[in-house]
Amino acid sequence: MKKLFAFLICLQIFKPTFAQNNSLNVEQLQAEVKQGIKQAYNASVRIIAYNSELQSGVGGNFSGVVVDKKGHILTAGHAITPNAIYLVTFPDGRQVKAKGLGVIANADAGMLVITDKGKWPTAKMGWSSILENNIPCLSIACPGSLGLNNPTVRFGYISNKLHDNGYIQNTCLMEPGDSGGPLFDLQGRVIGIHSRIRDVQEDNFETPIDVFRKYWTVLQSPQNHTAFIPEDKFSPDKKAQEKPVPEIAALSSSFKAQNSELQQTVFAVKDSVQKASILCTLVNLKGLFPESDLSGKSFFISKSSEIGEYPTIEVVAGKFVSAKVLNRDEKNDLALLEVSMEINGGVALQSINTDSVSFEEVGNFLISPQPQKEGIMSVLGNRFLAIPKSPAAFLGLGVNFNTDTHKITVTAIYHEWTNGKAENIKKGENDIQIGDVLTRINNEPILTVDGLSKELSKHDIDQSVSLQYTKKSGNTLTKDVVLKHYYVAPSTSVDHFIEGKSQRRDNFKEALVHDGKLNPTDCGGPLYGINGKFYGINIARFSRTTSLAMPTKVIVQFVKESKIIL
């Protein structure tokens, strides 16, 4: 049983909207998505267990949504304990405490109530019984992999209004940390609460909102309800029923005109030795360098960590030409490439607007064009984010918050990544091992995985941190650990999706987040809005829910600091 859990024309940066290929009005749909976000975003919260003694949140986060002025929060039953105290963070950064109320385990329904005084943004509750397949929906929750206080938006549709497991199935990507987060219709009404996933990305399941309506009274009692549970009576408002959008299951087919044009800026690139193929983006450097330096050449940007010393680029189908690496930006994982032939077009970097992305752009539809095939659709889920160092990639330690012991436990040991291969370093008996508990870093308590990552991000490669850890024997040891690069092998059981993450995917000062279902080999290509706006270059598949892109201002700065060699 599966686990639940592009020779070329020059692009303008801003263009009129492309013609659609069917009856679906994509601009209207995008406007409705953004209106739904506006209605629902502020009520979507991040939740973490609260340690009264330390006066701090501890462990891993989950999500929820505030649904009334009394401060009742709906969440997943598996995430809370009745009467336990939790720290709730609103998108604006305000933090309040809440108490766990009722739990109905077999429906995975749970409720909390805010105990601090104040006024809260709320979201309206919808009705799940009047849902239909192909109704658009939004997830606004806090993926655990990002470790952010503000939620991230994902877009999808109802694929099974009532799965045989009793849950709503939909295509909004979820992952651990999203548990308890709300699923909204485009009116911003809660129609489900995130419950569980499987390894297939389309398998995301929600507790129907009608479960909470049915057991509203019972859920206000702080206990685990397992016996006979009295039900509240309610009738759905059929006037509130949303209309299905049959075309939504093949939304990318609505953008054939965009795909045909944008496709001309994306190419396959591979190393002539390693034979690894990813993508690269054709860029036009006119205005940034003297014309004489550019004559007879073409330039591309791609993902540095996947580009060796001898790259080749597929300039036409089946024809690869040798490329030269002009510059690398290891901090942002970018490489500038040159080929000795002139290809017209590309992304005109001189005319790009490099201003910050505004919150109003969250929910915009995006396209990641692919060579010789349909592009990948997504929505902008968040603005510029810092992606900290992960313990796995820089300490060689897989860690997790153990919900039974409430401690940060080592779950995996990874090998050092040296000269393109993993080197197995022999460990001593007192070295950190699987099952050990991490207690302090640089003499500060380790309370969350997020906190550990943020502390690591204060240090560069080859610098050391002091780690305190407790062995299974009970002995507490302290060791200075040097930050290095470690190879983290893909693991479906850990990543929670079959396609897997990019090997280099963190330690970025700025990145854009979207929910494109990229494979690691899809990175290095461009990311556009449906109006042709160039948002940046896809740099990593970060997690089950998230792909990352280097924004335009980073791209332009990197190119300006590079040297074009005659």
Coordinates of C-alpha atoms in Angstrom, one line a residue:
M1 CA 0.0 0.0 0.0
K2 CA 1.4 3.4 -1.0
K3 CA 2.1 5.7 1.8
L4 CA -0.4 8.5 2.6
F5 CA 1.4 11.3 2.6
A6 CA 13.4 26.0 -28.8
F7 CA 15.7 30.0 -34.9
L8 CA 14.2 32.5 -32.5
I9 CA 12.4 35.8 -32.1
C10 CA 13.2 38.2 -29.4
L11 CA 10.7 38.3 -26.5
Q12 CA 9.4 41.5 -25.0
I13 CA 9.2 41.4 -21.3
F14 CA 5.6 42.6 -21.1
K15 CA 3.2 41.6 -23.9
P16 CA -0.5 41.6 -24.5
T17 CA -2.2 38.5 -23.4
F18 CA -1.9 35.6 -25.8
A19 CA -5.0 34.3 -27.6
Q20 CA -6.7 31.3 -25.9
N21 CA -7.3 28.0 -27.7
N22 CA -10.6 27.1 -26.1
S23 CA -13.5 28.7 -24.4
L24 CA -11.8 29.0 -21.0
N25 CA -11.1 32.6 -20.1
V26 CA -7.8 32.2 -18.3
E27 CA -7.5 35.9 -17.4
Q28 CA -10.8 35.7 -15.6
L29 CA -9.9 32.5 -13.9
Q30 CA -6.6 34.1 -12.7
A31 CA -8.5 37.1 -11.4
E32 CA -10.8 34.8 -9.5
V33 CA -7.9 32.9 -8.0
K34 CA -6.4 36.2 -6.7
Q35 CA -9.7 37.3 -5.3
G36 CA -10.0 34.1 -3.4
I37 CA -6.5 34.6 -2.0
K38 CA -7.5 38.1 -0.9
Q39 CA -10.5 36.8 0.9
A40 CA -8.8 33.8 2.7
Y41 CA -5.1 34.4 3.1
N42 CA -5.1 36.4 6.3
A43 CA -7.1 33.8 8.2
S44 CA -4.7 30.9 7.3
V45 CA -2.3 30.3 10.2
R46 CA 0.9 28.4 11.2
I47 CA 0.7 26.4 14.4
I48 CA 3.4 24.9 16.6
A49 CA 3.4 23.4 20.0
Y50 CA 4.1 25.9 22.8
N51 CA 6.6 25.2 25.6
S52 CA 5.4 27.3 28.6
E53 CA 8.7 26.9 30.5
L54 CA 10.8 28.0 27.5
Q55 CA 8.1 30.4 26.3
S56 CA 8.8 29.3 22.8
G57 CA 7.3 27.2 20.0
V58 CA 8.9 23.7 19.8
G59 CA 8.9 20.9 17.3
G60 CA 7.4 20.9 13.8
N61 CA 4.7 23.1 12.5
F62 CA 1.2 22.4 11.1
S63 CA -1.5 24.6 9.7
G64 CA -5.0 25.8 10.4
V65 CA -7.7 28.4 9.6
V66 CA -9.6 30.8 11.8
V67 CA -13.3 30.6 11.1
D68 CA -15.1 32.8 13.6
K69 CA -14.6 35.9 15.7
K70 CA -14.4 33.7 18.8
G71 CA -11.1 32.4 17.5
H72 CA -12.1 28.8 16.7
I73 CA -9.4 27.2 14.4
L74 CA -10.0 24.2 12.3
T75 CA -7.1 21.8 11.8
A76 CA -6.3 18.1 11.4
G77 CA -7.1 15.8 14.2
H78 CA -3.8 14.0 14.0
A79 CA -1.9 17.3 14.6
I80 CA -3.3 18.3 18.1
T81 CA -3.8 17.1 21.6
P82 CA -6.9 18.3 23.6
N83 CA -6.0 20.9 26.3
A84 CA -2.4 21.3 24.9
I85 CA -1.2 24.9 24.3
Y86 CA -0.1 26.0 20.9
L87 CA 1.5 29.1 19.3
V88 CA -0.4 30.5 16.4
T89 CA 1.2 32.8 13.8
F90 CA -0.9 34.9 11.5
P91 CA 0.4 35.9 8.0
D92 CA 1.0 39.5 9.3
G93 CA 3.4 38.1 12.0
R94 CA 1.1 38.4 15.0
Q95 CA 1.4 35.6 17.4
V96 CA -1.3 34.3 19.9
K97 CA -1.8 31.2 22.0
A98 CA -4.5 28.7 21.5
K99 CA -5.8 25.6 23.3
G100 CA -6.5 22.3 21.8
L101 CA -10.1 21.3 21.8
G102 CA -11.8 18.3 20.4
V103 CA -10.4 15.6 18.2
I104 CA -12.3 13.0 16.1
A105 CA -9.5 10.7 15.0
N106 CA -11.4 8.6 12.5
A107 CA -12.4 11.7 10.6
D108 CA -9.1 13.5 11.2
A109 CA -10.9 16.5 12.5
G110 CA -9.6 18.8 15.2
M111 CA -10.3 22.2 16.7
L112 CA -8.5 24.8 18.7
V113 CA -9.5 28.1 20.2
I114 CA -7.5 31.3 20.6
T115 CA -7.1 32.0 24.3
D116 CA -5.6 35.5 24.0
K117 CA -7.9 38.5 23.6
G118 CA -8.1 40.3 20.3
K119 CA -9.8 40.5 16.9
W120 CA -8.8 38.0 14.2
P121 CA -9.2 37.7 10.5
T122 CA -11.6 34.9 9.6
A123 CA -12.6 32.8 6.7
K124 CA -16.1 31.7 5.8
M125 CA -17.0 28.0 5.8
G126 CA -18.4 26.5 2.7
W127 CA -20.2 23.2 2.1
S128 CA -18.5 20.1 0.8
S129 CA -21.7 18.2 0.0
I130 CA -22.3 20.5 -3.0
L131 CA -18.8 20.2 -4.5
E132 CA -18.4 18.8 -8.0
N133 CA -15.3 17.4 -9.8
N134 CA -13.2 20.0 -11.7
I135 CA -14.1 22.9 -9.4
P136 CA -11.0 25.1 -8.9
C137 CA -9.5 25.2 -5.4
L138 CA -6.7 26.8 -3.4
S139 CA -4.5 25.6 -0.7
I140 CA -3.1 28.3 1.6
A141 CA -1.0 26.7 4.2
C142 CA 2.5 26.3 5.6
P143 CA 4.7 23.5 4.1
G144 CA 7.1 22.2 6.6
S145 CA 10.0 22.2 4.2
L146 CA 10.0 26.0 3.8
G147 CA 9.8 26.8 7.5
L148 CA 8.0 30.1 7.0
N149 CA 5.6 31.9 9.2
N150 CA 3.5 33.1 6.3
P151 CA 1.6 30.6 4.2
T152 CA 2.2 29.6 0.6
V153 CA -0.5 29.4 -2.1
R154 CA -1.1 26.4 -4.4
F155 CA -3.7 26.0 -7.1
G156 CA -5.6 23.0 -8.3
Y157 CA -9.0 21.4 -8.7
I158 CA -11.3 18.8 -7.1
S159 CA -10.5 15.5 -8.8
N160 CA -12.8 13.3 -6.6
K161 CA -15.4 15.1 -4.6
L162 CA -15.7 12.2 -2.3
H163 CA -13.1 9.5 -2.5
D164 CA -13.9 6.0 -1.3
N165 CA -11.8 6.7 1.7
G166 CA -14.3 9.4 2.8
Y167 CA -12.0 12.3 1.9
I168 CA -12.0 15.0 -0.8
Q169 CA -9.3 14.3 -3.4
N170 CA -7.7 17.3 -5.1
T171 CA -4.6 18.4 -7.1
C172 CA -3.3 21.2 -4.8
L173 CA 0.1 19.9 -3.7
M174 CA 0.6 19.3 0.0
E175 CA 3.3 18.0 2.3
P176 CA 4.0 17.6 6.0
G177 CA 3.5 20.9 7.7
D178 CA 0.4 21.5 5.6
S179 CA -1.6 19.2 7.8
G180 CA -4.7 21.1 9.1
G181 CA -4.4 23.8 6.5
P182 CA -7.4 25.0 4.6
L183 CA -8.6 24.1 1.1
F184 CA -10.7 27.0 -0.3
D185 CA -13.0 27.5 -3.2
L186 CA -12.4 30.6 -5.3
Q187 CA -14.8 32.6 -3.1
G188 CA -12.4 32.1 -0.3
R189 CA -14.6 29.7 1.6
V190 CA -13.2 26.7 3.4
I191 CA -14.3 23.4 1.8
G192 CA -11.8 21.0 3.3
I193 CA -9.0 20.6 5.8
H194 CA -5.6 19.1 4.7
S195 CA -5.4 15.6 6.0
R196 CA -3.1 13.2 4.1
I197 CA -1.1 12.6 0.9
R198 CA 0.3 9.6 -1.1
D199 CA 3.5 9.5 -3.1
V200 CA 1.7 10.4 -6.3
Q201 CA 1.5 14.1 -6.6
E202 CA -2.2 14.1 -7.6
D203 CA -3.1 12.3 -4.4
N204 CA -3.9 15.0 -1.8
F205 CA -6.8 14.4 0.6
E206 CA -9.0 16.7 2.7
T207 CA -11.4 16.2 5.6
P208 CA -14.6 17.6 4.1
I209 CA -15.8 20.8 5.8
D210 CA -19.2 19.3 6.4
V211 CA -17.5 17.0 9.0
F212 CA -16.8 20.1 11.0
R213 CA -20.3 21.4 10.6
K214 CA -21.7 18.1 11.6
Y215 CA -19.6 17.8 14.8
W216 CA -19.2 21.5 15.6
T217 CA -20.7 21.2 19.1
V218 CA -18.7 18.1 20.0
L219 CA -15.4 19.5 18.7
Q220 CA -15.6 22.3 21.2
S221 CA -15.2 19.8 24.0
P222 CA -11.5 19.2 24.7
Q223 CA -11.2 15.4 24.4
N224 CA -10.6 12.6 22.0
H225 CA -14.1 11.6 20.8
T226 CA -14.3 7.9 20.0
A227 CA -17.7 6.7 21.3
F228 CA -21.1 7.7 19.9
I229 CA -20.9 11.3 18.7
P230 CA -24.0 13.4 18.5
E231 CA -24.4 15.4 15.3
D232 CA -25.5 19.0 14.6
K233 CA -28.1 19.6 11.9
F234 CA -27.3 21.9 9.0
S235 CA -28.4 22.4 5.4
P236 CA -26.0 23.4 2.6
D237 CA -26.6 26.7 0.8
K238 CA -27.1 25.4 -2.8
K239 CA -26.9 29.0 -4.1
A240 CA -23.2 28.9 -3.0
Q241 CA -22.4 26.0 -5.4
E242 CA -19.4 26.7 -7.6
K243 CA -19.5 25.7 -11.3
P244 CA -17.0 23.1 -12.5
V245 CA -14.4 24.1 -15.1
P246 CA -14.0 21.0 -17.3
E247 CA -10.9 22.5 -19.1
I248 CA -9.0 22.9 -15.9
A249 CA -7.6 19.4 -15.9
A250 CA -5.7 20.3 -19.1
L251 CA -5.0 24.0 -18.3
S252 CA -1.6 24.0 -20.0
S253 CA -3.3 23.3 -23.4
S254 CA -4.9 26.7 -23.1
F255 CA -1.5 28.2 -23.6
K256 CA -0.3 26.7 -26.9
A257 CA 0.4 30.2 -28.4
Q258 CA 2.5 31.1 -25.3
N259 CA 4.2 27.7 -25.3
S260 CA 5.1 28.0 -29.0
E261 CA 6.8 31.4 -28.5
L262 CA 8.3 30.9 -25.1
Q263 CA 9.6 27.5 -26.1
Q264 CA 12.1 29.3 -28.3
T265 CA 14.1 30.5 -25.3
V266 CA 14.6 27.1 -23.6
F267 CA 17.1 24.5 -24.7
A268 CA 18.5 21.2 -23.4
V269 CA 22.1 21.2 -22.1
K270 CA 24.2 18.3 -21.0
D271 CA 27.7 17.5 -20.0
S272 CA 29.7 15.8 -22.7
V273 CA 31.3 13.6 -20.1
Q274 CA 28.5 12.9 -17.5
K275 CA 25.7 12.9 -20.1
A276 CA 23.4 14.6 -17.7
S277 CA 20.7 16.6 -19.4
I278 CA 18.9 19.6 -17.8
L279 CA 17.6 22.9 -19.3
C280 CA 19.2 26.3 -20.1
T281 CA 17.7 29.7 -21.0
L282 CA 18.8 31.7 -24.1
V283 CA 19.5 35.3 -23.1
N284 CA 20.0 38.4 -25.2
L285 CA 22.8 40.6 -23.8
K286 CA 22.5 43.6 -26.1
G287 CA 22.8 46.8 -24.2
L288 CA 24.8 45.2 -21.4
F289 CA 28.0 44.6 -23.3
P290 CA 29.6 46.2 -26.4
E291 CA 28.1 44.8 -29.6
S292 CA 31.6 43.8 -30.8
D293 CA 31.9 41.4 -27.9
L294 CA 28.6 39.7 -28.7
S295 CA 29.0 39.2 -32.5
G296 CA 28.9 35.6 -33.7
K297 CA 28.0 34.3 -30.2
S298 CA 24.9 33.2 -28.2
F299 CA 24.6 33.1 -24.5
F300 CA 22.7 30.9 -22.1
I301 CA 22.1 30.7 -18.3
S302 CA 21.6 27.4 -16.5
K303 CA 21.9 25.6 -13.1
S304 CA 25.6 25.6 -12.2
S305 CA 25.7 22.5 -10.0
E306 CA 24.4 20.4 -12.9
I307 CA 26.8 21.8 -15.5
G308 CA 30.3 20.3 -15.8
E309 CA 33.3 21.7 -17.5
Y310 CA 32.4 20.5 -21.0
P311 CA 28.7 21.3 -21.6
T312 CA 26.9 20.9 -24.9
I313 CA 23.7 22.6 -25.9
E314 CA 21.0 21.1 -28.2
V315 CA 20.6 24.1 -30.6
V316 CA 18.2 22.2 -32.9
A317 CA 16.6 18.8 -32.3
G318 CA 19.3 16.2 -32.1
K319 CA 22.2 18.6 -32.8
F320 CA 24.4 19.4 -29.8
V321 CA 27.2 22.0 -30.0
S322 CA 30.0 22.7 -27.5
A323 CA 29.6 25.5 -25.0
K324 CA 32.0 27.4 -22.9
V325 CA 31.4 28.2 -19.2
L326 CA 32.1 32.0 -18.9
N327 CA 31.1 32.4 -15.2
R328 CA 29.6 30.7 -12.2
D329 CA 27.7 32.1 -9.3
E330 CA 27.8 29.3 -6.7
K331 CA 25.7 31.2 -4.2
N332 CA 22.8 31.3 -6.6
D333 CA 23.7 28.1 -8.5
L334 CA 23.9 29.9 -11.8
A335 CA 26.2 29.4 -14.8
L336 CA 26.7 31.6 -17.9
L337 CA 27.4 29.7 -21.1
E338 CA 28.5 30.8 -24.6
V339 CA 28.3 29.0 -27.9
S340 CA 30.2 30.1 -31.1
M341 CA 27.2 30.7 -33.2
E342 CA 24.6 33.5 -33.4
I343 CA 21.0 32.6 -32.5
N344 CA 18.5 35.4 -32.8
G345 CA 16.3 36.3 -29.9
G346 CA 16.4 35.3 -26.3
V347 CA 15.3 37.0 -23.1
A348 CA 16.3 40.7 -23.5
L349 CA 17.9 41.2 -20.1
Q350 CA 18.5 45.0 -20.5
S351 CA 14.8 45.8 -20.6
I352 CA 13.7 43.6 -17.7
N353 CA 11.9 45.2 -14.8
T354 CA 13.9 44.0 -11.8
D355 CA 11.6 45.5 -9.2
S356 CA 10.4 43.3 -6.3
V357 CA 7.5 41.1 -6.8
S358 CA 4.5 42.4 -5.0
F359 CA 2.0 40.4 -2.9
E360 CA -0.7 41.3 -5.4
E361 CA 1.2 39.0 -7.9
V362 CA 0.8 35.9 -5.6
G363 CA -1.6 33.6 -7.5
N364 CA -0.5 34.7 -10.9
F365 CA -0.4 31.9 -13.5
L366 CA 3.1 30.9 -14.6
I367 CA 4.6 28.8 -17.4
S368 CA 7.8 26.9 -17.4
P369 CA 8.3 26.2 -21.1
Q370 CA 10.0 22.9 -22.1
P371 CA 11.9 22.1 -25.3
Q372 CA 9.7 20.3 -27.9
K373 CA 6.8 19.7 -25.5
E374 CA 4.1 21.4 -23.5
G375 CA 5.1 23.7 -20.8
I376 CA 4.4 23.2 -17.1
M377 CA 1.8 25.4 -15.5
S378 CA 2.0 26.8 -11.9
V379 CA 1.0 29.7 -9.7
L380 CA 3.2 32.1 -7.9
G381 CA 3.0 30.9 -4.3
N382 CA 5.1 33.4 -2.4
R383 CA 7.5 36.3 -2.9
F384 CA 11.2 36.5 -2.4
L385 CA 12.3 34.0 0.2
A386 CA 15.5 33.1 2.0
I387 CA 16.1 29.3 1.7
P388 CA 18.4 28.4 4.6
K389 CA 21.0 25.6 4.7
S390 CA 19.5 22.2 5.5
P391 CA 21.1 19.9 8.1
A392 CA 21.1 17.1 5.5
A393 CA 23.0 19.0 2.7
F394 CA 25.5 20.8 5.0
L395 CA 25.9 18.6 8.2
G396 CA 25.2 15.3 6.5
L397 CA 22.4 14.7 9.1
G398 CA 18.7 13.9 8.4
V399 CA 16.7 15.2 11.3
N400 CA 13.1 15.3 12.4
F401 CA 11.0 16.3 15.3
N402 CA 9.9 13.2 17.1
T403 CA 6.3 13.7 18.1
D404 CA 6.5 11.0 20.8
T405 CA 9.6 12.3 22.6
H406 CA 9.3 16.0 21.6
K407 CA 13.0 16.0 20.6
I408 CA 15.0 16.6 17.5
T409 CA 16.2 13.2 16.4
V410 CA 18.8 12.1 13.8
T411 CA 17.0 10.0 11.2
A412 CA 19.7 9.6 8.5
I413 CA 23.5 10.0 7.9
Y414 CA 24.7 11.2 4.5
H415 CA 28.1 10.9 2.7
E416 CA 30.3 13.8 1.9
W417 CA 30.0 15.0 -1.7
T418 CA 33.5 15.2 -3.2
N419 CA 34.6 15.6 -6.8
G420 CA 31.1 14.7 -8.0
K421 CA 30.7 11.5 -5.9
A422 CA 29.7 10.5 -2.4
E423 CA 32.6 9.6 -0.2
N424 CA 31.9 7.3 2.7
I425 CA 33.8 8.7 5.8
K426 CA 34.3 6.2 8.6
K427 CA 32.6 7.2 11.8
G428 CA 33.7 6.6 15.4
E429 CA 31.4 5.2 18.1
N430 CA 31.1 8.6 19.7
D431 CA 30.2 10.4 16.5
I432 CA 26.6 11.3 15.8
Q433 CA 24.5 8.4 14.8
I434 CA 20.9 7.6 13.8
G435 CA 18.7 7.8 16.8
D436 CA 20.8 10.4 18.6
V437 CA 19.1 13.5 19.9
L438 CA 20.4 17.0 18.9
T439 CA 20.1 19.3 21.9
R440 CA 22.2 22.4 21.3
I441 CA 24.0 24.2 18.4
N442 CA 26.7 26.8 19.4
N443 CA 25.4 26.5 23.0
E444 CA 21.8 27.5 22.0
P445 CA 18.9 25.0 22.5
I446 CA 17.7 23.3 19.3
L447 CA 13.9 23.6 19.6
T448 CA 12.9 23.2 15.9
V449 CA 14.4 22.0 12.7
D450 CA 13.8 25.5 11.3
G451 CA 15.9 27.0 14.0
L452 CA 18.7 24.6 13.3
S453 CA 18.7 25.5 9.6
K454 CA 18.7 29.2 10.3
E455 CA 21.7 28.9 12.6
L456 CA 23.6 26.9 10.0
S457 CA 22.9 29.6 7.5
K458 CA 25.0 32.0 9.6
H459 CA 28.1 30.0 8.7
D460 CA 29.9 29.3 5.4
I461 CA 31.3 26.1 4.0
D462 CA 34.4 24.9 5.8
Q463 CA 33.4 26.8 9.0
S464 CA 32.5 24.8 12.0
V465 CA 29.6 24.7 14.4
S466 CA 29.4 23.2 17.9
L467 CA 26.8 20.5 18.2
Q468 CA 25.6 18.9 21.5
Y469 CA 23.9 15.6 21.2
T470 CA 22.7 12.8 23.4
K471 CA 23.5 9.2 22.6
K472 CA 21.0 6.3 23.1
S473 CA 23.1 5.4 26.2
G474 CA 22.2 8.7 27.8
N475 CA 25.7 10.2 27.4
T476 CA 25.7 13.8 26.3
L477 CA 28.6 14.8 24.0
T478 CA 29.8 18.0 22.2
K479 CA 31.6 18.1 18.9
D480 CA 32.7 20.7 16.4
V481 CA 31.4 19.8 13.0
V482 CA 32.7 21.4 9.8
L483 CA 30.1 22.4 7.2
K484 CA 30.6 20.6 4.0
H485 CA 28.6 19.5 1.0
Y486 CA 26.8 16.1 1.5
Y487 CA 25.1 14.0 -1.1
V488 CA 21.4 13.4 -0.1
A489 CA 20.1 10.5 -2.1
P490 CA 16.5 10.8 -3.4
S491 CA 14.1 8.9 -1.2
T492 CA 10.4 8.6 -1.9
S493 CA 9.6 7.8 1.7
V494 CA 11.3 11.0 2.8
D495 CA 10.5 13.3 -0.1
H496 CA 6.8 12.1 -0.3
F497 CA 6.8 12.1 -4.1
I498 CA 8.2 9.8 -6.7
E499 CA 9.9 12.3 -8.9
G500 CA 12.3 13.5 -6.2
K501 CA 14.1 16.8 -5.3
S502 CA 17.0 18.6 -6.8
Q503 CA 20.4 17.7 -5.3
R504 CA 21.2 21.4 -4.8
R505 CA 18.1 23.1 -3.6
D506 CA 18.8 25.3 -0.6
N507 CA 21.2 28.0 0.8
F508 CA 19.7 30.8 -1.4
K509 CA 19.3 34.4 -0.1
E510 CA 16.4 35.1 -2.5
A511 CA 14.1 32.8 -4.4
L512 CA 10.6 32.8 -5.9
V513 CA 8.3 30.0 -4.9
H514 CA 5.8 28.3 -7.2
D515 CA 3.9 25.0 -7.3
G516 CA 5.2 23.8 -10.7
K517 CA 5.6 20.0 -10.8
L518 CA 9.1 20.2 -12.1
N519 CA 11.5 17.3 -12.3
P520 CA 15.1 18.1 -11.3
T521 CA 16.0 17.8 -15.0
D522 CA 13.5 20.6 -15.8
C523 CA 15.6 23.2 -13.9
G524 CA 17.7 25.9 -15.7
G525 CA 14.8 26.9 -17.9
P526 CA 12.9 30.2 -17.8
L527 CA 9.8 31.1 -15.8
Y528 CA 7.1 33.4 -17.3
G529 CA 3.8 34.9 -16.5
I530 CA 0.9 34.3 -18.9
N531 CA 1.4 37.8 -20.2
G532 CA 5.0 37.1 -21.1
K533 CA 6.6 38.6 -18.1
F534 CA 10.0 37.0 -17.4
Y535 CA 10.0 36.1 -13.7
G536 CA 13.4 34.3 -13.6
I537 CA 15.1 30.9 -14.1
N538 CA 13.9 27.7 -12.4
I539 CA 16.7 26.7 -10.1
A540 CA 15.5 23.7 -8.0
R541 CA 12.7 21.3 -7.3
F542 CA 12.7 22.0 -3.6
S543 CA 10.0 19.7 -2.2
R544 CA 6.7 18.0 -3.0
T545 CA 4.9 21.3 -3.0
T546 CA 7.5 23.8 -4.1
S547 CA 9.8 24.7 -7.0
L548 CA 12.3 27.6 -6.7
A549 CA 13.3 30.2 -9.3
M550 CA 16.1 32.7 -9.2
P551 CA 14.4 36.1 -9.7
T552 CA 15.2 38.5 -12.5
K553 CA 17.2 40.9 -10.4
V554 CA 19.6 38.1 -9.4
I555 CA 19.9 37.0 -13.0
V556 CA 20.7 40.5 -14.3
Q557 CA 23.2 41.2 -11.5
F558 CA 25.0 37.9 -12.2
V559 CA 25.3 38.7 -15.9
K560 CA 26.5 42.3 -15.3
E561 CA 29.2 40.9 -13.1
S562 CA 30.3 38.4 -15.7
K563 CA 33.0 38.9 -18.3
I564 CA 32.5 38.2 -22.0
I565 CA 35.7 36.8 -23.3
L566 CA 36.7 37.5 -26.9

